[in-house]
Short mmCIF file of C-alpha atoms in Angstrom, two decimals:
data_model
loop_
_atom_site.label_atom_id
_atom_site.label_comp_id
_atom_site.label_asym_id
_atom_site.label_seq_id
_atom_site.Cartn_x
_atom_site.Cartn_y
_atom_site.Cartn_z
CA UNK A 536 -0.21 13.32 42.30
CA UNK A 537 -1.07 14.61 38.63
CA UNK A 538 0.05 12.47 35.78
CA UNK A 539 2.92 14.21 33.77
CA UNK A 540 1.84 15.07 30.29
CA UNK A 541 4.31 14.32 27.50
CA UNK A 542 4.86 16.65 24.82
CA UNK A 543 4.97 15.58 21.07
CA UNK A 544 8.51 14.76 19.92
CA UNK A 545 9.57 14.95 16.31
CA UNK A 546 12.53 12.34 16.59
CA UNK A 547 10.25 9.35 17.12
CA UNK A 548 7.79 10.35 14.53
CA UNK A 549 10.43 10.78 11.69
CA UNK A 550 12.14 7.49 12.80
CA UNK A 551 8.86 5.71 12.49
CA UNK A 552 8.07 7.18 9.18
CA UNK A 553 11.57 6.16 7.93
CA UNK A 554 10.51 2.56 9.02
CA UNK A 555 7.66 2.57 6.64
CA UNK A 556 3.97 3.50 6.64
CA UNK A 557 2.36 4.97 9.87
CA UNK A 558 -1.21 3.77 10.38
CA UNK A 559 -3.40 5.74 12.88
CA UNK A 560 -4.93 2.47 14.16
CA UNK A 561 -1.60 0.55 14.72
CA UNK A 562 0.61 3.53 15.83
CA UNK A 563 -1.91 5.76 17.84
CA UNK A 564 0.72 7.83 19.87
CA UNK A 565 2.97 8.34 16.99
CA UNK A 566 -0.08 9.23 14.75
CA UNK A 567 -1.27 11.82 17.22
CA UNK A 568 2.34 13.38 17.44
CA UNK A 569 2.72 13.12 13.79
CA UNK A 570 -0.38 15.40 13.28
CA UNK A 571 0.45 17.86 15.90
CA UNK A 572 3.99 18.20 14.40
CA UNK A 573 3.08 17.86 10.83
CA UNK A 574 4.52 21.17 9.66
CA UNK A 575 7.88 20.76 11.49
CA UNK A 576 8.19 17.21 10.08
CA UNK A 577 7.54 18.39 6.59
CA UNK A 578 10.16 21.02 6.99
CA UNK A 579 12.83 18.58 8.48
CA UNK A 580 12.22 15.93 5.80
CA UNK A 581 12.42 18.42 3.07
CA UNK A 582 15.99 18.89 4.10
CA UNK A 583 16.90 15.37 3.15
CA UNK A 584 14.93 15.28 0.07
CA UNK A 585 11.84 13.51 1.46
CA UNK A 586 8.19 14.72 1.55
CA UNK A 587 5.61 13.60 3.86
CA UNK A 588 2.11 12.39 2.57
CA UNK A 589 -0.68 12.29 5.04
CA UNK A 590 -4.20 10.97 4.37
CA UNK A 591 -5.97 11.81 7.59
CA UNK A 592 -9.16 10.57 6.25
CA UNK A 593 -7.90 7.04 5.80
CA UNK A 594 -5.52 7.21 8.44
CA UNK A 595 -2.04 6.77 7.00
CA UNK A 596 1.16 8.53 6.46
CA UNK A 597 4.23 7.76 4.44
CA UNK A 598 7.40 9.44 2.82
CA UNK A 599 8.32 9.70 -0.79
CA UNK A 600 11.40 11.05 -2.47
CA UNK A 601 10.89 14.62 -3.43
CA UNK A 602 10.79 14.92 -7.34
CA UNK A 603 13.69 16.80 -8.79
CA UNK A 604 11.21 19.37 -10.48
CA UNK A 605 9.90 19.94 -6.95
CA UNK A 606 13.06 20.86 -5.30
CA UNK A 607 15.00 24.10 -6.30
CA UNK A 608 17.61 23.18 -3.85
CA UNK A 609 20.86 21.26 -4.46
CA UNK A 610 20.46 17.70 -5.87
CA UNK A 611 20.11 15.19 -3.10
CA UNK A 612 20.92 11.51 -3.61
CA UNK A 613 17.86 9.25 -3.66
CA UNK A 614 17.22 7.79 -0.07
CA UNK A 615 14.09 5.96 -0.84
CA UNK A 616 14.55 3.35 -3.83
CA UNK A 617 11.89 2.60 -6.32
CA UNK A 618 11.38 -1.05 -7.20
CA UNK A 619 9.50 -2.26 -10.24
CA UNK A 620 6.67 -4.71 -9.29
CA UNK A 621 6.42 -7.88 -11.54
CA UNK A 622 3.13 -8.36 -13.65
CA UNK A 623 1.32 -10.70 -11.03
CA UNK A 624 1.96 -8.46 -7.99
CA UNK A 625 1.07 -5.26 -10.03
CA UNK A 626 -1.98 -7.33 -11.16
CA UNK A 627 -2.95 -8.22 -7.66
CA UNK A 628 -2.48 -4.71 -6.39
CA UNK A 629 -4.95 -3.28 -9.22
CA UNK A 630 -7.37 -6.13 -8.34
CA UNK A 631 -7.11 -5.27 -4.54
CA UNK A 632 -7.59 -1.39 -5.19
CA UNK A 633 -10.58 -2.16 -7.30
CA UNK A 634 -12.04 -4.38 -4.39
CA UNK A 635 -11.49 -1.21 -2.10
CA UNK A 636 -13.45 0.95 -4.57
CA UNK A 637 -16.23 -1.41 -4.74
CA UNK A 638 -16.48 -1.44 -1.04
CA UNK A 639 -16.46 2.29 -0.68
CA UNK A 640 -19.11 2.68 -3.46
CA UNK A 641 -21.17 0.17 -1.55
CA UNK A 642 -21.06 2.43 1.39
CA UNK A 643 -20.89 -0.54 3.69
CA UNK A 644 -17.93 -1.79 5.69
CA UNK A 645 -15.03 0.38 5.78
CA UNK A 646 -12.45 -2.53 6.16
CA UNK A 647 -12.02 -4.80 3.06
CA UNK A 648 -11.34 -8.45 4.14
CA UNK A 649 -10.77 -11.21 1.83
CA UNK A 650 -9.81 -14.68 2.26
CA UNK A 651 -6.89 -16.42 0.46
CA UNK A 652 -9.54 -18.32 -1.59
CA UNK A 653 -11.08 -15.12 -2.79
CA UNK A 654 -7.76 -13.67 -4.00
CA UNK A 655 -6.88 -16.79 -5.76
CA UNK A 656 -10.14 -16.67 -7.60
CA UNK A 657 -9.68 -13.14 -8.41
CA UNK A 658 -6.24 -13.70 -9.87
CA UNK A 659 -6.81 -16.90 -11.54
CA UNK A 660 -8.82 -15.27 -14.39
CA UNK A 661 -5.78 -13.15 -15.38
CA UNK A 662 -3.00 -15.77 -15.17
CA UNK A 663 -2.05 -18.46 -17.76
CA UNK A 664 -3.78 -21.96 -17.26
CA UNK A 665 -1.55 -24.42 -15.85
CA UNK A 666 -1.97 -28.03 -15.63
CA UNK A 667 -0.88 -28.24 -11.94
CA UNK A 668 -3.80 -26.42 -10.09
CA UNK A 669 -1.75 -26.97 -6.81
CA UNK A 670 1.43 -25.01 -8.54
CA UNK A 671 -0.74 -22.10 -9.73
CA UNK A 672 -2.36 -21.75 -6.07
CA UNK A 673 1.35 -21.85 -4.60
CA UNK A 674 2.37 -19.21 -7.00
CA UNK A 675 -0.38 -16.83 -6.29
CA UNK A 676 0.47 -17.53 -2.62
CA UNK A 677 3.87 -16.07 -3.12
CA UNK A 678 2.21 -12.99 -4.73
CA UNK A 679 0.02 -12.53 -1.86
CA UNK A 680 3.09 -12.79 0.38
CA UNK A 681 4.85 -10.13 -1.49
CA UNK A 682 1.78 -7.75 -1.38
CA UNK A 683 1.66 -8.42 2.45
CA UNK A 684 5.61 -7.53 2.66
CA UNK A 685 4.80 -4.32 0.74
CA UNK A 686 2.31 -3.42 3.32
CA UNK A 687 -0.83 -3.40 1.00
CA UNK A 688 -2.36 -6.42 2.71
CA UNK A 689 -2.40 -7.36 6.43
CA UNK A 690 -2.94 -10.87 7.60
CA UNK A 691 -5.55 -11.49 10.20
CA UNK A 692 -4.16 -12.23 13.35
CA UNK A 693 -6.40 -14.88 14.32
CA UNK A 694 -7.26 -16.41 10.92
CA UNK A 695 -4.38 -17.51 9.09
CA UNK A 696 -5.91 -17.28 5.53
CA UNK A 697 -7.65 -14.02 5.85
CA UNK A 698 -6.37 -10.78 4.78
CA UNK A 699 -7.41 -7.00 5.04
CA UNK A 700 -6.66 -4.73 2.17
CA UNK A 701 -4.70 -1.69 3.57
CA UNK A 702 -5.94 1.81 2.33
CA UNK A 703 -2.23 2.76 1.75
CA UNK A 704 -2.79 0.89 -1.65
CA UNK A 705 -4.68 4.05 -2.65
CA UNK A 706 -1.26 5.78 -2.77
CA UNK A 707 0.21 3.23 -5.33
CA UNK A 708 -2.73 2.69 -7.51
CA UNK A 709 -4.36 6.30 -7.62
CA UNK A 710 -7.78 7.40 -8.92
CA UNK A 711 -6.38 8.34 -12.29
CA UNK A 712 -4.75 4.99 -13.15
CA UNK A 713 -7.78 3.12 -11.55
CA UNK A 714 -10.17 5.04 -13.72
CA UNK A 715 -9.10 2.98 -16.70
CA UNK A 716 -8.58 -0.21 -14.80
CA UNK A 717 -11.03 -2.14 -16.94
CA UNK A 718 -8.90 -1.49 -19.78
CA UNK A 719 -5.74 -2.30 -17.84
CA UNK A 720 -7.39 -5.71 -16.76
CA UNK A 721 -8.40 -6.51 -20.38
CA UNK A 722 -4.78 -5.88 -21.43
CA UNK A 723 -3.53 -8.03 -18.56
CA UNK A 724 -5.96 -10.84 -19.67
CA UNK A 725 -4.61 -10.61 -23.33
CA UNK A 726 -1.11 -10.58 -21.95
CA UNK A 727 -1.69 -14.04 -20.13
CA UNK A 728 -3.27 -15.63 -23.33
CA UNK A 729 -0.34 -14.67 -25.36
CA UNK A 730 2.45 -15.55 -22.90
#
C-alpha cells in the first residue's frame, strides 16, 4: 500500500511562527511547509500587521511587526511588543555576533560553540571590576540565561556549560550596527569604567 503524501498546511506554520523563531534544523517539517507556502504566509500575516522574515541561507524565520510606514492599511494594534535589553545583555549579544562574524570570516565551522568560561572571559573586560569574583561570574550567568531565553544562545544537550550561538542573532545585531562594533565596545568599556 502506498504511503499517503501530506500537503503543506498554513495553520501549523503560522502557529509555530507565532510561538517564536522557526529553525530549519529544529523544525524540519514546518520549515519545509513554510518554504512552500511562503507567499500565502506573507499575505495572511500582513492582514494582522506582521511580516515574515526568512533567511534561507542561515535556516531561520521569524515574525516582526509591520512598521507604520510600510502599511497603508488601517492602523493595527501591536501584536509583538518590543522590550529594551539591559546594557550587559546587549553587550553579550554584540560580543556573540562578533564571534559569529569571526567564524564566518575564518571560513571554518558553520556553528559557533562557546563554553560558559569563554563567555565569562569575553564579558569580564567590559564589566566593572568587583571584589567578589564569584558574584561577577553569577551575574554573567544570569545574562547568559537571558540570552538563552531570548533564543540567541542554545545550551548544548550533553554538556551543560557549552552553548551554541544561534544565527538569528544576525537579525538583532545587523551588519550596519556591527560595522562600528569596535567603537560601540570602546564606548561600553568607558561606560563600565565611569559607572
